[in-house]
Short mmCIF file of C-alpha atoms and ligand atoms in Angstrom, two decimals:
data_model
loop_
_atom_site.label_atom_id
_atom_site.label_comp_id
_atom_site.label_asym_id
_atom_site.label_seq_id
_atom_site.Cartn_x
_atom_site.Cartn_y
_atom_site.Cartn_z
CA UNK A 11 -50.59 30.50 22.49
CA UNK A 12 -53.24 28.80 20.33
CA UNK A 13 -53.69 25.06 21.05
CA UNK A 14 -52.23 23.05 18.00
CA UNK A 15 -54.16 20.30 16.70
CA UNK A 16 -52.55 16.79 16.80
CA UNK A 17 -50.35 15.86 13.78
CA UNK A 18 -48.23 18.98 13.90
CA UNK A 19 -45.02 16.97 13.78
CA UNK A 20 -45.95 16.06 10.24
CA UNK A 21 -47.21 19.45 9.54
CA UNK A 22 -45.06 21.65 6.99
CA UNK A 23 -47.30 24.43 5.71
CA UNK A 24 -47.93 26.35 8.92
CA UNK A 25 -49.56 29.82 8.36
CA UNK A 26 -46.22 31.47 8.70
CA UNK A 27 -44.73 29.49 5.91
CA UNK A 28 -47.68 29.90 3.76
CA UNK A 29 -47.49 33.58 4.11
CA UNK A 30 -43.73 33.68 3.05
CA UNK A 31 -44.58 31.62 0.02
CA UNK A 32 -47.30 33.81 -1.00
CA UNK A 33 -45.46 36.98 -0.40
CA UNK A 34 -41.99 35.89 -1.78
CA UNK A 35 -42.76 33.73 -4.62
CA UNK A 36 -42.17 35.29 -8.03
CA UNK A 37 -42.84 33.63 -11.40
CA UNK A 38 -39.52 35.08 -12.57
CA UNK A 39 -37.34 33.28 -10.05
CA UNK A 40 -34.90 30.68 -11.27
CA UNK A 41 -34.22 27.37 -9.72
CA UNK A 42 -31.30 28.61 -7.58
CA UNK A 43 -33.66 31.25 -6.24
CA UNK A 44 -36.09 28.52 -5.59
CA UNK A 45 -33.73 26.97 -3.32
CA UNK A 46 -33.07 30.33 -1.55
CA UNK A 47 -36.80 30.47 -0.89
CA UNK A 48 -36.89 26.85 0.26
CA UNK A 49 -34.08 27.61 2.67
CA UNK A 50 -35.96 30.55 4.11
CA UNK A 51 -38.94 28.40 4.47
CA UNK A 52 -37.03 25.79 6.43
CA UNK A 53 -35.56 28.35 8.74
CA UNK A 54 -39.11 29.46 9.48
CA UNK A 55 -40.21 25.95 9.87
CA UNK A 56 -37.56 25.37 12.32
CA UNK A 57 -38.38 28.37 14.22
CA UNK A 58 -41.97 27.48 14.27
CA UNK A 59 -41.36 24.10 15.58
CA UNK A 60 -39.12 25.37 18.21
CA UNK A 61 -41.83 27.82 19.34
CA UNK A 62 -44.45 25.05 19.45
CA UNK A 63 -42.09 22.49 20.88
CA UNK A 64 -42.63 20.05 18.13
CA UNK A 65 -40.85 16.77 18.56
CA UNK A 66 -40.09 14.22 15.88
CA UNK A 67 -42.29 11.17 16.56
CA UNK A 68 -40.49 7.91 17.75
CA UNK A 69 -40.68 4.80 15.85
CA UNK A 70 -40.03 1.12 16.74
CA UNK A 71 -36.80 -0.24 15.20
CA UNK A 72 -36.49 -3.76 14.13
CA UNK A 73 -32.66 -3.74 14.09
CA UNK A 74 -32.32 -3.16 17.77
CA UNK A 75 -35.76 -3.42 19.14
CA UNK A 76 -35.61 0.06 20.65
CA UNK A 77 -37.58 3.24 19.80
CA UNK A 78 -35.71 6.04 17.68
CA UNK A 79 -36.70 9.46 16.94
CA UNK A 80 -37.67 9.84 13.37
CA UNK A 81 -36.63 12.86 11.31
CA UNK A 82 -39.05 15.73 10.79
CA UNK A 83 -40.01 16.49 7.15
CA UNK A 84 -38.60 19.55 5.70
CA UNK A 85 -39.61 21.67 2.68
CA UNK A 86 -38.20 20.36 -0.48
CA UNK A 87 -38.36 22.06 -3.82
CA UNK A 88 -41.01 19.56 -5.14
CA UNK A 89 -43.07 20.06 -2.04
CA UNK A 90 -42.68 23.71 -2.50
CA UNK A 91 -44.15 23.35 -6.10
CA UNK A 92 -47.18 21.17 -4.81
CA UNK A 93 -47.80 23.91 -2.19
CA UNK A 94 -47.89 26.60 -4.75
CA UNK A 95 -50.64 24.72 -6.65
CA UNK A 96 -52.44 23.79 -3.52
CA UNK A 97 -52.56 27.45 -2.25
CA UNK A 98 -53.89 28.47 -5.70
CA UNK A 99 -50.76 30.50 -6.55
CA UNK A 100 -50.22 28.11 -9.55
CA UNK A 101 -52.46 26.43 -12.01
CA UNK A 102 -51.95 22.49 -12.36
CA UNK A 103 -50.21 23.35 -15.81
CA UNK A 104 -47.72 25.70 -14.31
CA UNK A 105 -47.05 23.22 -11.60
CA UNK A 106 -46.23 20.60 -14.27
CA UNK A 107 -44.21 23.02 -16.16
CA UNK A 108 -42.03 23.62 -13.09
CA UNK A 109 -41.70 20.21 -12.29
CA UNK A 110 -40.47 19.46 -16.00
CA UNK A 111 -37.93 22.30 -15.49
CA UNK A 112 -36.83 20.94 -12.19
CA UNK A 113 -36.31 17.28 -13.53
CA UNK A 114 -34.17 18.75 -16.26
CA UNK A 115 -32.25 20.74 -13.94
CA UNK A 116 -31.78 17.96 -11.40
CA UNK A 117 -30.50 15.62 -14.12
CA UNK A 118 -28.02 18.11 -15.34
CA UNK A 119 -26.68 19.12 -12.21
CA UNK A 120 -27.25 16.08 -10.06
CA UNK A 121 -28.98 18.08 -7.34
CA UNK A 122 -31.56 16.33 -5.12
CA UNK A 123 -34.73 17.96 -3.95
CA UNK A 124 -32.98 19.23 -0.83
CA UNK A 125 -30.69 21.27 -3.14
CA UNK A 126 -27.70 18.90 -2.23
CA UNK A 127 -25.51 16.95 -4.67
CA UNK A 128 -27.05 13.50 -5.33
CA UNK A 129 -24.85 10.85 -3.78
CA UNK A 130 -24.98 7.09 -3.57
CA UNK A 131 -28.15 5.88 -1.90
CA UNK A 132 -28.16 6.51 1.62
CA UNK A 133 -28.73 3.75 4.27
CA UNK A 134 -30.36 6.12 6.77
CA UNK A 135 -33.83 5.40 5.87
CA UNK A 136 -33.25 1.61 6.60
CA UNK A 137 -30.83 1.94 9.40
CA UNK A 138 -30.85 5.15 11.42
CA UNK A 139 -27.77 6.72 12.67
CA UNK A 140 -28.58 6.11 16.33
CA UNK A 141 -28.90 2.32 15.72
CA UNK A 142 -26.26 0.11 17.23
ZN1 LIG B 203 -32.25 0.63 15.86
#
């Protein structure tokens, strides 16, 4: 296996994912299909991370003075739109248009960038589940 550079725990767009996005993205897809693609990308991301033994970085918690594992970033619908522009599959204009459509869809359906229903604000980001 090739040595991976440092910082792979924050990396999302591994070549495998980039390849999936490039080959499976189509302009005719609707937002539900965007989420299907996002799920495919996240499955691949989990596989790549497992292969590379990528572990989430630990951070110091002020609540209990211990170290907790942080949560690894996953592909979200908006990060996918950013990637499409970054990889030159999209122009900036197309990117903005998709984002506009997405905001409308998100408001109408109360769906968050992970494709889940929008709930009350979570405490997770302040107090991790492993705390106490
Ligand atoms: Zn804690």
